[in-house]
Amino acid sequence: MKRIPLIIALFLTAHLSFSQKNWFSVYTDSASLVQDGGTITKAFIADIKKIKPGITLDVTTILNTTPYLIYFDGQGAVKTANLPIWTQVIPPQQQFFYEVAGGEAAGKAAFGLFFNGFYLPHELGHGVEEAIRGNLKGSYEEEYFANTVAMLWWRKQGREKELKACYDAAKTMFAKLPNPVPAGMTIEAYFGKNYEQASQNPYVYGYMQFKQFIQIYEDKQLPDFNGFMQKYFAEHQKK
């Protein structure tokens, strides 16, 4: 009687492993992108529900390339993780990647590492926060939480090699981005006040995101994924 669940578990593990082999790289086939993203989304949600069994977290992964590139949308009846594909990214944003990453090949690779890679569980982290705290308004702190969730979940998957590649790319790109925060203002206050405008400017938003990635990657005091989420859920009991 216990063989069927075991076989299913082994199949899902193998499927996730196969999907992750292609992840963190630029996809050219949209169907494969959505399929692999869906598998990763299901695995992430399964991990969350093991820690918080009663949480309502159901997300559909779809292809939807917009200037936001990748994002979680919890407004509709169906909550979605929206994935971008490189061939549909608008030319000004492609040029941004070429510029800050150091050329066309490096720019495409950086896009794959982050937007067909690292940021999917980041967006699902926003989904977790929405399920626990309600509608989110956008803030530096919310982004830091989502980036931490993504970092720890990928470490749980054993993707240190890919995270190191993201780290190296983030440092290269961050070094080329000017600090948008006015003198005398904290970065938290700046992005809290200007979040919507900042999210539409890749130079400003990229500064925040890559700065956070570097800080979190270098933080040696972080717990593992399960420990981090258990503490989060204990501190944010939904009424």
PDB file of C-alpha atoms in Angstrom:
ATOM      1  CA  MET A   1       0.000   0.000   0.000  1.00  0.00           C
ATOM      2  CA  LYS A   2       2.965   2.349   0.551  1.00  0.00           C
ATOM      3  CA  ARG A   3       4.601   1.714  -2.823  1.00  0.00           C
ATOM      4  CA  ILE A   4       2.392   4.073  -4.852  1.00  0.00           C
ATOM      5  CA  PRO A   5       3.133   7.208  -2.786  1.00  0.00           C
ATOM      6  CA  LEU A   6       6.839   6.287  -2.835  1.00  0.00           C
ATOM      7  CA  ILE A   7       6.821   5.858  -6.610  1.00  0.00           C
ATOM      8  CA  ILE A   8       5.001   9.181  -7.029  1.00  0.00           C
ATOM      9  CA  ALA A   9       7.491  10.918  -4.746  1.00  0.00           C
ATOM     10  CA  LEU A  10      10.439   9.473  -6.672  1.00  0.00           C
ATOM     11  CA  PHE A  11       8.864  10.533  -9.974  1.00  0.00           C
ATOM     12  CA  LEU A  12       8.308  14.094  -8.786  1.00  0.00           C
ATOM     13  CA  THR A  13      11.868  14.287  -7.465  1.00  0.00           C
ATOM     14  CA  ALA A  14      13.265  13.052 -10.770  1.00  0.00           C
ATOM     15  CA  HIS A  15      11.045  15.441 -12.745  1.00  0.00           C
ATOM     16  CA  LEU A  16      12.114  18.397 -10.615  1.00  0.00           C
ATOM     17  CA  SER A  17      15.766  17.442 -11.019  1.00  0.00           C
ATOM     18  CA  PHE A  18      15.369  17.284 -14.800  1.00  0.00           C
ATOM     19  CA  SER A  19      13.580  20.636 -14.907  1.00  0.00           C
ATOM     20  CA  GLN A  20      16.254  22.257 -12.790  1.00  0.00           C
ATOM     21  CA  LYS A  21      18.987  21.173 -15.207  1.00  0.00           C
ATOM     22  CA  ASN A  22      17.630  23.657 -17.745  1.00  0.00           C
ATOM     23  CA  TRP A  23      16.780  26.333 -15.207  1.00  0.00           C
ATOM     24  CA  PHE A  24      19.088  29.321 -14.682  1.00  0.00           C
ATOM     25  CA  SER A  25      19.595  29.628 -18.445  1.00  0.00           C
ATOM     26  CA  VAL A  26      17.884  31.462 -21.300  1.00  0.00           C
ATOM     27  CA  TYR A  27      14.897  29.526 -22.637  1.00  0.00           C
ATOM     28  CA  THR A  28      14.031  29.653 -26.314  1.00  0.00           C
ATOM     29  CA  ASP A  29      10.960  27.407 -26.120  1.00  0.00           C
ATOM     30  CA  SER A  30       8.053  28.938 -24.204  1.00  0.00           C
ATOM     31  CA  ALA A  31       6.315  25.610 -23.565  1.00  0.00           C
ATOM     32  CA  SER A  32       9.426  24.216 -21.874  1.00  0.00           C
ATOM     33  CA  LEU A  33       9.810  27.395 -19.832  1.00  0.00           C
ATOM     34  CA  VAL A  34       6.255  27.189 -18.518  1.00  0.00           C
ATOM     35  CA  GLN A  35       6.446  23.443 -17.904  1.00  0.00           C
ATOM     36  CA  ASP A  36       9.732  23.625 -16.006  1.00  0.00           C
ATOM     37  CA  GLY A  37       8.598  26.713 -14.119  1.00  0.00           C
ATOM     38  CA  GLY A  38       5.401  24.929 -13.162  1.00  0.00           C
ATOM     39  CA  THR A  39       7.334  21.965 -11.803  1.00  0.00           C
ATOM     40  CA  ILE A  40       9.532  24.231  -9.703  1.00  0.00           C
ATOM     41  CA  THR A  41       6.494  26.165  -8.469  1.00  0.00           C
ATOM     42  CA  LYS A  42       4.792  22.954  -7.351  1.00  0.00           C
ATOM     43  CA  ALA A  43       7.931  21.828  -5.530  1.00  0.00           C
ATOM     44  CA  PHE A  44       8.257  25.177  -3.747  1.00  0.00           C
ATOM     45  CA  ILE A  45       4.604  25.185  -2.673  1.00  0.00           C
ATOM     46  CA  ALA A  46       4.899  21.594  -1.468  1.00  0.00           C
ATOM     47  CA  ASP A  47       7.849  22.593   0.724  1.00  0.00           C
ATOM     48  CA  ILE A  48       5.892  25.536   2.150  1.00  0.00           C
ATOM     49  CA  LYS A  49       2.845  23.379   2.889  1.00  0.00           C
ATOM     50  CA  LYS A  50       5.001  20.879   4.770  1.00  0.00           C
ATOM     51  CA  ILE A  51       5.995  23.717   7.076  1.00  0.00           C
ATOM     52  CA  LYS A  52       2.593  25.475   7.133  1.00  0.00           C
ATOM     53  CA  PRO A  53      -0.037  22.843   6.230  1.00  0.00           C
ATOM     54  CA  GLY A  54      -3.018  25.193   6.458  1.00  0.00           C
ATOM     55  CA  ILE A  55      -1.699  27.901   4.160  1.00  0.00           C
ATOM     56  CA  THR A  56      -3.720  28.792   1.064  1.00  0.00           C
ATOM     57  CA  LEU A  57      -1.091  29.008  -1.655  1.00  0.00           C
ATOM     58  CA  ASP A  58      -2.026  27.926  -5.147  1.00  0.00           C
ATOM     59  CA  VAL A  59      -0.124  29.526  -8.016  1.00  0.00           C
ATOM     60  CA  THR A  60      -0.254  28.891 -11.757  1.00  0.00           C
ATOM     61  CA  THR A  61       2.909  29.542 -13.751  1.00  0.00           C
ATOM     62  CA  ILE A  62       2.343  31.291 -17.076  1.00  0.00           C
ATOM     63  CA  LEU A  63       4.261  32.956 -19.886  1.00  0.00           C
ATOM     64  CA  ASN A  64       3.667  36.699 -19.782  1.00  0.00           C
ATOM     65  CA  THR A  65       6.596  38.846 -20.886  1.00  0.00           C
ATOM     66  CA  THR A  66       6.110  42.453 -19.771  1.00  0.00           C
ATOM     67  CA  PRO A  67       8.459  45.301 -18.795  1.00  0.00           C
ATOM     68  CA  TYR A  68       8.206  43.944 -15.234  1.00  0.00           C
ATOM     69  CA  LEU A  69       9.874  40.763 -16.593  1.00  0.00           C
ATOM     70  CA  ILE A  70       8.909  38.380 -13.770  1.00  0.00           C
ATOM     71  CA  TYR A  71       6.260  38.968 -11.129  1.00  0.00           C
ATOM     72  CA  PHE A  72       3.622  37.430  -8.868  1.00  0.00           C
ATOM     73  CA  ASP A  73       0.028  38.486  -9.509  1.00  0.00           C
ATOM     74  CA  GLY A  74      -2.386  37.734  -6.698  1.00  0.00           C
ATOM     75  CA  GLN A  75      -5.183  40.048  -7.819  1.00  0.00           C
ATOM     76  CA  GLY A  76      -7.252  37.716  -9.997  1.00  0.00           C
ATOM     77  CA  ALA A  77      -9.225  34.571  -9.267  1.00  0.00           C
ATOM     78  CA  VAL A  78      -6.163  32.581 -10.359  1.00  0.00           C
ATOM     79  CA  LYS A  79      -2.904  33.645  -8.750  1.00  0.00           C
ATOM     80  CA  THR A  80      -0.035  33.550 -11.231  1.00  0.00           C
ATOM     81  CA  ALA A  81       3.735  33.557 -11.436  1.00  0.00           C
ATOM     82  CA  ASN A  82       4.443  35.406 -14.677  1.00  0.00           C
ATOM     83  CA  LEU A  83       7.570  34.334 -16.554  1.00  0.00           C
ATOM     84  CA  PRO A  84       9.372  36.197 -19.362  1.00  0.00           C
ATOM     85  CA  ILE A  85      11.103  34.741 -22.395  1.00  0.00           C
ATOM     86  CA  TRP A  86      14.107  36.541 -23.847  1.00  0.00           C
ATOM     87  CA  THR A  87      12.863  36.797 -27.420  1.00  0.00           C
ATOM     88  CA  GLN A  88       9.867  38.835 -26.215  1.00  0.00           C
ATOM     89  CA  VAL A  89      11.801  41.216 -23.952  1.00  0.00           C
ATOM     90  CA  ILE A  90      11.619  44.762 -25.319  1.00  0.00           C
ATOM     91  CA  PRO A  91      14.859  46.033 -26.949  1.00  0.00           C
ATOM     92  CA  PRO A  92      15.572  48.769 -24.344  1.00  0.00           C
ATOM     93  CA  GLN A  93      15.589  46.149 -21.590  1.00  0.00           C
ATOM     94  CA  GLN A  94      17.773  43.817 -23.639  1.00  0.00           C
ATOM     95  CA  GLN A  95      20.191  46.719 -24.079  1.00  0.00           C
ATOM     96  CA  PHE A  96      20.151  47.271 -20.314  1.00  0.00           C
ATOM     97  CA  PHE A  97      21.385  43.729 -19.752  1.00  0.00           C
ATOM     98  CA  TYR A  98      24.042  44.077 -22.457  1.00  0.00           C
ATOM     99  CA  GLU A  99      25.249  47.322 -20.885  1.00  0.00           C
ATOM    100  CA  VAL A 100      25.454  46.353 -17.224  1.00  0.00           C
ATOM    101  CA  ALA A 101      26.545  42.728 -17.714  1.00  0.00           C
ATOM    102  CA  GLY A 102      29.336  43.569 -20.157  1.00  0.00           C
ATOM    103  CA  GLY A 103      28.159  42.517 -23.610  1.00  0.00           C
ATOM    104  CA  GLU A 104      25.464  40.574 -25.438  1.00  0.00           C
ATOM    105  CA  ALA A 105      26.507  37.082 -24.350  1.00  0.00           C
ATOM    106  CA  ALA A 106      26.944  38.142 -20.722  1.00  0.00           C
ATOM    107  CA  GLY A 107      23.672  40.080 -20.809  1.00  0.00           C
ATOM    108  CA  LYS A 108      21.660  37.125 -22.058  1.00  0.00           C
ATOM    109  CA  ALA A 109      23.346  34.835 -19.548  1.00  0.00           C
ATOM    110  CA  ALA A 110      22.504  37.228 -16.693  1.00  0.00           C
ATOM    111  CA  PHE A 111      18.877  37.341 -17.817  1.00  0.00           C
ATOM    112  CA  GLY A 112      18.746  33.545 -17.770  1.00  0.00           C
ATOM    113  CA  LEU A 113      20.382  33.283 -14.360  1.00  0.00           C
ATOM    114  CA  PHE A 114      17.909  35.641 -12.735  1.00  0.00           C
ATOM    115  CA  PHE A 115      14.688  35.768 -14.765  1.00  0.00           C
ATOM    116  CA  ASN A 116      14.600  32.178 -16.022  1.00  0.00           C
ATOM    117  CA  GLY A 117      16.209  31.128 -12.780  1.00  0.00           C
ATOM    118  CA  PHE A 118      16.661  32.681  -9.347  1.00  0.00           C
ATOM    119  CA  TYR A 119      13.614  34.933  -9.245  1.00  0.00           C
ATOM    120  CA  LEU A 120      10.825  32.346  -9.574  1.00  0.00           C
ATOM    121  CA  PRO A 121      10.877  31.334  -5.873  1.00  0.00           C
ATOM    122  CA  HIS A 122      11.400  35.029  -5.103  1.00  0.00           C
ATOM    123  CA  GLU A 123       8.000  35.735  -6.662  1.00  0.00           C
ATOM    124  CA  LEU A 124       6.502  32.756  -4.872  1.00  0.00           C
ATOM    125  CA  GLY A 125       7.875  34.273  -1.670  1.00  0.00           C
ATOM    126  CA  HIS A 126       5.667  37.286  -2.392  1.00  0.00           C
ATOM    127  CA  GLY A 127       2.806  34.817  -2.726  1.00  0.00           C
ATOM    128  CA  VAL A 128       3.589  33.453   0.725  1.00  0.00           C
ATOM    129  CA  GLU A 129       3.566  36.953   2.217  1.00  0.00           C
ATOM    130  CA  GLU A 130       0.270  37.773   0.549  1.00  0.00           C
ATOM    131  CA  ALA A 131      -1.276  34.566   1.905  1.00  0.00           C
ATOM    132  CA  ILE A 132      -0.158  35.447   5.422  1.00  0.00           C
ATOM    133  CA  ARG A 133      -0.347  39.243   5.545  1.00  0.00           C
ATOM    134  CA  GLY A 134      -2.833  40.151   2.833  1.00  0.00           C
ATOM    135  CA  ASN A 135      -2.306  42.489  -0.103  1.00  0.00           C
ATOM    136  CA  LEU A 136       1.255  43.810  -0.333  1.00  0.00           C
ATOM    137  CA  LYS A 137       2.042  47.412  -1.251  1.00  0.00           C
ATOM    138  CA  GLY A 138       5.653  46.999  -2.326  1.00  0.00           C
ATOM    139  CA  SER A 139       8.618  47.871  -0.128  1.00  0.00           C
ATOM    140  CA  TYR A 140      12.329  47.319   0.331  1.00  0.00           C
ATOM    141  CA  GLU A 141      11.579  44.959   3.205  1.00  0.00           C
ATOM    142  CA  GLU A 142       9.180  42.830   1.151  1.00  0.00           C
ATOM    143  CA  GLU A 143      11.802  42.474  -1.568  1.00  0.00           C
ATOM    144  CA  TYR A 144      14.454  41.539   0.977  1.00  0.00           C
ATOM    145  CA  PHE A 145      12.186  38.842   2.377  1.00  0.00           C
ATOM    146  CA  ALA A 146      11.461  37.441  -1.083  1.00  0.00           C
ATOM    147  CA  ASN A 147      15.140  37.434  -2.018  1.00  0.00           C
ATOM    148  CA  THR A 148      16.014  35.650   1.214  1.00  0.00           C
ATOM    149  CA  VAL A 149      13.326  33.031   0.598  1.00  0.00           C
ATOM    150  CA  ALA A 150      14.650  32.416  -2.905  1.00  0.00           C
ATOM    151  CA  MET A 151      18.272  32.193  -1.768  1.00  0.00           C
ATOM    152  CA  LEU A 152      17.513  29.705   0.983  1.00  0.00           C
ATOM    153  CA  TRP A 153      15.184  27.581  -1.155  1.00  0.00           C
ATOM    154  CA  TRP A 154      17.753  27.254  -3.941  1.00  0.00           C
ATOM    155  CA  ARG A 155      20.375  26.308  -1.365  1.00  0.00           C
ATOM    156  CA  LYS A 156      17.997  23.625  -0.168  1.00  0.00           C
ATOM    157  CA  GLN A 157      17.928  22.344  -3.761  1.00  0.00           C
ATOM    158  CA  GLY A 158      21.728  22.187  -3.833  1.00  0.00           C
ATOM    159  CA  ARG A 159      22.119  24.936  -6.437  1.00  0.00           C
ATOM    160  CA  GLU A 160      25.227  26.566  -4.973  1.00  0.00           C
ATOM    161  CA  LYS A 161      26.975  26.592  -8.358  1.00  0.00           C
ATOM    162  CA  GLU A 162      24.152  28.566  -9.955  1.00  0.00           C
ATOM    163  CA  LEU A 163      23.873  30.910  -6.968  1.00  0.00           C
ATOM    164  CA  LYS A 164      27.595  31.647  -7.236  1.00  0.00           C
ATOM    165  CA  ALA A 165      27.113  32.456 -10.927  1.00  0.00           C
ATOM    166  CA  CYS A 166      24.247  34.788  -9.964  1.00  0.00           C
ATOM    167  CA  TYR A 167      26.438  36.383  -7.304  1.00  0.00           C
ATOM    168  CA  ASP A 168      29.267  37.038  -9.744  1.00  0.00           C
ATOM    169  CA  ALA A 169      26.836  38.508 -12.292  1.00  0.00           C
ATOM    170  CA  ALA A 170      25.120  40.624  -9.630  1.00  0.00           C
ATOM    171  CA  LYS A 171      28.437  42.105  -8.493  1.00  0.00           C
ATOM    172  CA  THR A 172      29.373  42.970 -12.075  1.00  0.00           C
ATOM    173  CA  MET A 173      26.031  44.638 -12.771  1.00  0.00           C
ATOM    174  CA  PHE A 174      25.725  46.368  -9.399  1.00  0.00           C
ATOM    175  CA  ALA A 175      29.124  48.008  -9.873  1.00  0.00           C
ATOM    176  CA  LYS A 176      27.791  49.772 -12.980  1.00  0.00           C
ATOM    177  CA  LEU A 177      24.569  51.060 -11.422  1.00  0.00           C
ATOM    178  CA  PRO A 178      24.509  54.505  -9.778  1.00  0.00           C
ATOM    179  CA  ASN A 179      23.055  54.839  -6.300  1.00  0.00           C
ATOM    180  CA  PRO A 180      19.606  56.447  -6.759  1.00  0.00           C
ATOM    181  CA  VAL A 181      19.039  57.152  -3.059  1.00  0.00           C
ATOM    182  CA  PRO A 182      19.300  60.866  -2.179  1.00  0.00           C
ATOM    183  CA  ALA A 183      21.749  61.934   0.515  1.00  0.00           C
ATOM    184  CA  GLY A 184      20.190  61.872   3.956  1.00  0.00           C
ATOM    185  CA  MET A 185      17.576  59.259   3.035  1.00  0.00           C
ATOM    186  CA  THR A 186      17.701  55.554   3.825  1.00  0.00           C
ATOM    187  CA  ILE A 187      17.337  53.034   1.033  1.00  0.00           C
ATOM    188  CA  GLU A 188      14.330  51.543   2.836  1.00  0.00           C
ATOM    189  CA  ALA A 189      12.560  54.900   2.970  1.00  0.00           C
ATOM    190  CA  TYR A 190      13.426  55.728  -0.631  1.00  0.00           C
ATOM    191  CA  PHE A 191      12.000  52.535  -2.082  1.00  0.00           C
ATOM    192  CA  GLY A 192       9.010  52.617   0.248  1.00  0.00           C
ATOM    193  CA  LYS A 193       8.134  56.067  -1.067  1.00  0.00           C
ATOM    194  CA  ASN A 194       9.020  55.495  -4.728  1.00  0.00           C
ATOM    195  CA  TYR A 195       8.439  51.778  -5.196  1.00  0.00           C
ATOM    196  CA  GLU A 196       6.095  51.945  -8.192  1.00  0.00           C
ATOM    197  CA  GLN A 197       8.270  54.387 -10.121  1.00  0.00           C
ATOM    198  CA  ALA A 198      11.435  52.513  -9.170  1.00  0.00           C
ATOM    199  CA  SER A 199      10.038  49.198 -10.384  1.00  0.00           C
ATOM    200  CA  GLN A 200       9.625  50.710 -13.852  1.00  0.00           C
ATOM    201  CA  ASN A 201      13.261  51.833 -14.094  1.00  0.00           C
ATOM    202  CA  PRO A 202      15.729  48.944 -14.566  1.00  0.00           C
ATOM    203  CA  TYR A 203      18.674  51.043 -13.373  1.00  0.00           C
ATOM    204  CA  VAL A 204      16.960  52.004 -10.124  1.00  0.00           C
ATOM    205  CA  TYR A 205      15.214  48.690  -9.479  1.00  0.00           C
ATOM    206  CA  GLY A 206      18.292  46.745 -10.526  1.00  0.00           C
ATOM    207  CA  TYR A 207      20.354  48.687  -7.996  1.00  0.00           C
ATOM    208  CA  MET A 208      18.049  47.556  -5.196  1.00  0.00           C
ATOM    209  CA  GLN A 209      17.675  43.954  -6.318  1.00  0.00           C
ATOM    210  CA  PHE A 210      21.344  43.261  -6.980  1.00  0.00           C
ATOM    211  CA  LYS A 211      22.386  45.044  -3.783  1.00  0.00           C
ATOM    212  CA  GLN A 212      20.024  42.819  -1.810  1.00  0.00           C
ATOM    213  CA  PHE A 213      21.173  39.669  -3.587  1.00  0.00           C
ATOM    214  CA  ILE A 214      24.809  40.409  -2.742  1.00  0.00           C
ATOM    215  CA  GLN A 215      24.006  41.180   0.905  1.00  0.00           C
ATOM    216  CA  ILE A 216      21.930  38.038   1.366  1.00  0.00           C
ATOM    217  CA  TYR A 217      24.413  35.791  -0.433  1.00  0.00           C
ATOM    218  CA  GLU A 218      27.208  37.073   1.827  1.00  0.00           C
ATOM    219  CA  ASP A 219      25.162  36.773   5.044  1.00  0.00           C
ATOM    220  CA  LYS A 220      26.689  33.874   6.962  1.00  0.00           C
ATOM    221  CA  GLN A 221      24.131  34.081   9.777  1.00  0.00           C
ATOM    222  CA  LEU A 222      21.107  32.950   7.789  1.00  0.00           C
ATOM    223  CA  PRO A 223      19.363  29.738   8.871  1.00  0.00           C
ATOM    224  CA  ASP A 224      18.278  27.074   6.423  1.00  0.00           C
ATOM    225  CA  PHE A 225      15.045  27.403   4.457  1.00  0.00           C
ATOM    226  CA  ASN A 226      12.890  25.409   6.860  1.00  0.00           C
ATOM    227  CA  GLY A 227      14.188  27.246   9.910  1.00  0.00           C
ATOM    228  CA  PHE A 228      13.696  30.643   8.282  1.00  0.00           C
ATOM    229  CA  MET A 229      10.126  29.893   7.228  1.00  0.00           C
ATOM    230  CA  GLN A 230       9.191  28.324  10.565  1.00  0.00           C
ATOM    231  CA  LYS A 231      10.322  31.492  12.327  1.00  0.00           C
ATOM    232  CA  TYR A 232       8.458  33.672   9.828  1.00  0.00           C
ATOM    233  CA  PHE A 233       5.194  31.777  10.268  1.00  0.00           C
ATOM    234  CA  ALA A 234       5.545  31.858  14.055  1.00  0.00           C
ATOM    235  CA  GLU A 235       5.998  35.642  13.961  1.00  0.00           C
ATOM    236  CA  HIS A 236       3.126  36.247  11.524  1.00  0.00           C
ATOM    237  CA  GLN A 237       0.221  34.170  12.734  1.00  0.00           C
ATOM    238  CA  LYS A 238      -2.718  34.898  10.406  1.00  0.00           C
ATOM    239  CA  LYS A 239      -5.774  35.881  12.395  1.00  0.00           C
TER     240      LYS A 239
END
